[in-house]
GROMACS .gro file of C-alpha atoms in nm:
model
  229
    1UNK     CA    1   3.128  -1.207  -0.304
    2UNK     CA    2   3.515  -1.239  -0.175
    3UNK     CA    3   3.575  -1.136   0.138
    4UNK     CA    4   3.635  -0.747   0.190
    5UNK     CA    5   4.084  -0.754   0.233
    6UNK     CA    6   4.156  -0.565   0.618
    7UNK     CA    7   4.513  -0.448   0.560
    8UNK     CA    8   4.707  -0.305   0.840
    9UNK     CA    9   4.941  -0.078   0.672
   10UNK     CA   10   4.663   0.157   0.794
   11UNK     CA   11   4.797   0.104   1.190
   12UNK     CA   12   5.230   0.161   1.059
   13UNK     CA   13   5.218   0.501   1.277
   14UNK     CA   14   5.052   0.451   1.567
   15UNK     CA   15   5.143   0.089   1.650
   16UNK     CA   16   5.561   0.166   1.591
   17UNK     CA   17   5.471   0.461   1.796
   18UNK     CA   18   5.281   0.210   2.066
   19UNK     CA   19   5.498  -0.098   2.024
   20UNK     CA   20   5.808   0.105   2.070
   21UNK     CA   21   5.669   0.319   2.399
   22UNK     CA   22   5.543  -0.021   2.551
   23UNK     CA   23   5.862  -0.195   2.483
   24UNK     CA   24   6.040   0.073   2.642
   25UNK     CA   25   5.829   0.124   2.945
   26UNK     CA   26   5.861  -0.224   3.081
   27UNK     CA   27   6.246  -0.280   2.968
   28UNK     CA   28   6.351   0.055   3.118
   29UNK     CA   29   6.120   0.072   3.440
   30UNK     CA   30   6.198  -0.327   3.512
   31UNK     CA   31   6.582  -0.245   3.447
   32UNK     CA   32   6.586   0.048   3.679
   33UNK     CA   33   6.420  -0.085   3.927
   34UNK     CA   34   6.637  -0.468   3.943
   35UNK     CA   35   6.907  -0.216   3.934
   36UNK     CA   36   6.833  -0.032   4.222
   37UNK     CA   37   6.700  -0.332   4.421
   38UNK     CA   38   7.064  -0.497   4.344
   39UNK     CA   39   7.256  -0.204   4.508
   40UNK     CA   40   7.001  -0.286   4.823
   41UNK     CA   41   6.782   0.035   4.840
   42UNK     CA   42   6.479   0.034   5.066
   43UNK     CA   43   6.132  -0.046   4.929
   44UNK     CA   44   6.014   0.277   4.944
   45UNK     CA   45   6.306   0.405   4.696
   46UNK     CA   46   6.268   0.099   4.470
   47UNK     CA   47   5.907   0.210   4.418
   48UNK     CA   48   6.002   0.613   4.439
   49UNK     CA   49   6.277   0.535   4.138
   50UNK     CA   50   6.000   0.300   3.889
   51UNK     CA   51   5.692   0.573   3.952
   52UNK     CA   52   6.010   0.858   3.849
   53UNK     CA   53   6.141   0.636   3.584
   54UNK     CA   54   5.750   0.615   3.483
   55UNK     CA   55   5.691   0.953   3.499
   56UNK     CA   56   5.985   1.105   3.318
   57UNK     CA   57   6.001   0.807   3.089
   58UNK     CA   58   5.635   0.899   2.954
   59UNK     CA   59   5.690   1.232   2.897
   60UNK     CA   60   6.028   1.209   2.708
   61UNK     CA   61   5.902   0.943   2.503
   62UNK     CA   62   5.608   1.167   2.410
   63UNK     CA   63   5.817   1.503   2.344
   64UNK     CA   64   6.107   1.252   2.186
   65UNK     CA   65   5.809   1.107   1.929
   66UNK     CA   66   5.671   1.444   1.851
   67UNK     CA   67   6.024   1.616   1.815
   68UNK     CA   68   6.074   1.288   1.527
   69UNK     CA   69   5.766   1.311   1.363
   70UNK     CA   70   5.695   1.694   1.340
   71UNK     CA   71   6.053   1.635   1.144
   72UNK     CA   72   5.964   1.433   0.942
   73UNK     CA   73   5.618   1.604   0.873
   74UNK     CA   74   5.767   1.919   0.767
   75UNK     CA   75   6.010   1.784   0.541
   76UNK     CA   76   5.655   1.591   0.360
   77UNK     CA   77   5.500   1.962   0.386
   78UNK     CA   78   5.865   2.154   0.248
   79UNK     CA   79   5.826   1.849  -0.048
   80UNK     CA   80   5.397   1.883  -0.120
   81UNK     CA   81   5.470   2.307  -0.135
   82UNK     CA   82   5.780   2.237  -0.413
   83UNK     CA   83   5.624   2.021  -0.605
   84UNK     CA   84   5.309   2.249  -0.621
   85UNK     CA   85   5.552   2.557  -0.734
   86UNK     CA   86   5.696   2.258  -1.000
   87UNK     CA   87   5.320   2.199  -1.150
   88UNK     CA   88   5.211   2.553  -1.121
   89UNK     CA   89   5.530   2.668  -1.395
   90UNK     CA   90   5.653   2.344  -1.492
   91UNK     CA   91   5.274   2.180  -1.550
   92UNK     CA   92   5.405   1.987  -1.854
   93UNK     CA   93   5.769   1.842  -1.763
   94UNK     CA   94   5.566   1.738  -1.447
   95UNK     CA   95   5.343   1.550  -1.664
   96UNK     CA   96   5.573   1.380  -1.835
   97UNK     CA   97   5.751   1.285  -1.551
   98UNK     CA   98   5.421   1.149  -1.470
   99UNK     CA   99   5.407   0.938  -1.760
  100UNK     CA  100   5.784   0.799  -1.724
  101UNK     CA  101   5.669   0.670  -1.364
  102UNK     CA  102   5.418   0.499  -1.521
  103UNK     CA  103   5.627   0.370  -1.802
  104UNK     CA  104   5.915   0.216  -1.577
  105UNK     CA  105   5.620   0.046  -1.355
  106UNK     CA  106   5.529  -0.157  -1.658
  107UNK     CA  107   5.274   0.060  -1.807
  108UNK     CA  108   5.324   0.115  -2.224
  109UNK     CA  109   5.330   0.517  -2.294
  110UNK     CA  110   5.005   0.558  -2.491
  111UNK     CA  111   4.842   0.428  -2.181
  112UNK     CA  112   5.112   0.605  -1.901
  113UNK     CA  113   4.991   0.963  -2.071
  114UNK     CA  114   4.601   0.844  -2.095
  115UNK     CA  115   4.664   0.744  -1.694
  116UNK     CA  116   4.876   1.055  -1.560
  117UNK     CA  117   4.644   1.276  -1.778
  118UNK     CA  118   4.357   1.127  -1.628
  119UNK     CA  119   4.467   1.182  -1.231
  120UNK     CA  120   4.658   1.493  -1.359
  121UNK     CA  121   4.311   1.641  -1.387
  122UNK     CA  122   4.150   1.511  -1.102
  123UNK     CA  123   4.447   1.617  -0.851
  124UNK     CA  124   4.750   1.634  -0.979
  125UNK     CA  125   4.933   1.729  -0.633
  126UNK     CA  126   4.773   1.381  -0.509
  127UNK     CA  127   4.905   1.186  -0.822
  128UNK     CA  128   5.243   1.333  -0.780
  129UNK     CA  129   5.285   1.312  -0.401
  130UNK     CA  130   5.193   0.944  -0.415
  131UNK     CA  131   5.379   0.820  -0.692
  132UNK     CA  132   5.640   1.051  -0.704
  133UNK     CA  133   5.734   1.123  -0.302
  134UNK     CA  134   5.598   0.812  -0.207
  135UNK     CA  135   5.343   1.016  -0.018
  136UNK     CA  136   4.994   0.931   0.076
  137UNK     CA  137   4.741   0.979   0.331
  138UNK     CA  138   4.826   0.615   0.548
  139UNK     CA  139   5.193   0.738   0.594
  140UNK     CA  140   5.213   1.091   0.664
  141UNK     CA  141   5.364   1.152   0.917
  142UNK     CA  142   5.134   1.242   1.193
  143UNK     CA  143   5.325   1.403   1.579
  144UNK     CA  144   5.037   1.470   1.807
  145UNK     CA  145   4.915   1.058   1.731
  146UNK     CA  146   5.289   0.921   1.778
  147UNK     CA  147   5.370   1.120   2.069
  148UNK     CA  148   4.988   0.999   2.219
  149UNK     CA  149   5.054   0.702   2.104
  150UNK     CA  150   5.374   0.662   2.229
  151UNK     CA  151   5.347   0.784   2.636
  152UNK     CA  152   5.060   0.631   2.672
  153UNK     CA  153   5.157   0.281   2.576
  154UNK     CA  154   5.553   0.357   2.774
  155UNK     CA  155   5.324   0.447   3.100
  156UNK     CA  156   5.111   0.141   3.039
  157UNK     CA  157   5.449  -0.075   3.000
  158UNK     CA  158   5.612   0.057   3.304
  159UNK     CA  159   5.343   0.040   3.520
  160UNK     CA  160   5.317  -0.367   3.526
  161UNK     CA  161   5.651  -0.392   3.630
  162UNK     CA  162   5.614  -0.096   3.918
  163UNK     CA  163   5.283  -0.308   3.996
  164UNK     CA  164   5.449  -0.642   4.072
  165UNK     CA  165   5.752  -0.407   4.251
  166UNK     CA  166   5.467  -0.271   4.480
  167UNK     CA  167   5.330  -0.622   4.557
  168UNK     CA  168   5.642  -0.864   4.586
  169UNK     CA  169   5.840  -0.948   4.882
  170UNK     CA  170   6.149  -0.694   4.906
  171UNK     CA  171   6.400  -1.060   4.948
  172UNK     CA  172   6.273  -1.188   4.600
  173UNK     CA  173   6.158  -0.835   4.401
  174UNK     CA  174   6.380  -0.871   4.100
  175UNK     CA  175   6.308  -1.230   3.998
  176UNK     CA  176   5.964  -1.102   4.011
  177UNK     CA  177   5.980  -0.804   3.867
  178UNK     CA  178   6.207  -0.952   3.605
  179UNK     CA  179   6.000  -1.297   3.558
  180UNK     CA  180   5.678  -1.065   3.562
  181UNK     CA  181   5.852  -0.853   3.260
  182UNK     CA  182   5.950  -1.122   3.034
  183UNK     CA  183   5.606  -1.281   3.034
  184UNK     CA  184   5.457  -0.905   2.965
  185UNK     CA  185   5.745  -0.911   2.668
  186UNK     CA  186   5.652  -1.219   2.485
  187UNK     CA  187   5.293  -1.103   2.517
  188UNK     CA  188   5.318  -0.734   2.368
  189UNK     CA  189   5.596  -0.878   2.110
  190UNK     CA  190   5.281  -1.203   1.986
  191UNK     CA  191   5.014  -0.813   1.996
  192UNK     CA  192   5.242  -0.665   1.809
  193UNK     CA  193   5.286  -0.888   1.535
  194UNK     CA  194   4.952  -1.007   1.550
  195UNK     CA  195   4.837  -0.645   1.460
  196UNK     CA  196   5.076  -0.629   1.264
  197UNK     CA  197   5.045  -0.931   1.042
  198UNK     CA  198   5.304  -1.081   1.124
  199UNK     CA  199   5.431  -1.428   1.284
  200UNK     CA  200   5.431  -1.443   1.673
  201UNK     CA  201   5.649  -1.657   1.770
  202UNK     CA  202   5.971  -1.477   1.610
  203UNK     CA  203   5.848  -1.128   1.725
  204UNK     CA  204   5.785  -1.251   2.096
  205UNK     CA  205   6.104  -1.436   2.102
  206UNK     CA  206   6.314  -1.127   1.993
  207UNK     CA  207   6.113  -0.890   2.227
  208UNK     CA  208   6.123  -1.090   2.517
  209UNK     CA  209   6.528  -1.210   2.447
  210UNK     CA  210   6.643  -0.841   2.401
  211UNK     CA  211   6.429  -0.716   2.683
  212UNK     CA  212   6.572  -0.957   2.934
  213UNK     CA  213   6.940  -0.917   2.869
  214UNK     CA  214   6.861  -0.501   2.908
  215UNK     CA  215   6.711  -0.619   3.250
  216UNK     CA  216   7.013  -0.848   3.371
  217UNK     CA  217   7.303  -0.607   3.275
  218UNK     CA  218   7.127  -0.344   3.471
  219UNK     CA  219   7.114  -0.535   3.780
  220UNK     CA  220   7.448  -0.661   3.740
  221UNK     CA  221   7.561  -0.293   3.757
  222UNK     CA  222   7.368  -0.205   4.036
  223UNK     CA  223   7.481  -0.561   4.215
  224UNK     CA  224   7.824  -0.502   4.091
  225UNK     CA  225   7.891  -0.100   4.223
  226UNK     CA  226   7.594  -0.097   4.497
  227UNK     CA  227   7.470   0.205   4.305
  228UNK     CA  228   7.157   0.317   4.153
  229UNK     CA  229   7.144   0.337   3.794
   0.00000   0.00000   0.00000
């Protein structure tokens, strides 16, 4: 027997939110810490700003993910209600529409009609949701899942530069935070690519370069103006 395929598309919802949260947690918190440190702030002020950034960022990510994905879920639900009403009032037209979809995908009209009738008898709404609207079980919007994944991953990512800031000596705090964050970003890019089945090298490089640029820019602003940013 051939090995069973393990598709990764089923991870797309939570993986997207988790990668976004972790990346944002590392970059934003490390940038905040380096910006405040570059402004010659005390060690206590640096740690306070980092902790505040962690808490505020995690809550903001959770709220933002929930609201945006909830909007997507509401749109999907509205389209499904519209499709259900159309199936109830215009079943013949909806069947023809489904047949035309299968013909456009390469089936003969007779075979398309057989498939459409069979799927309509089994679950008409599911057939139209999947083949007409592109909505299926594995890509339905899940607001709570996205919010939890994003908040948890942000807090985890933000904790990494914060721990480094706690343990690193103040004179060398900035290079330690940036260096550790760059390493963490590279690991995050590689892990995310591995989970999604993509090449690890380009993903790690992309995440690392963009994150390093953000941290360097924030540190430069802090050093230039002598203020926390």
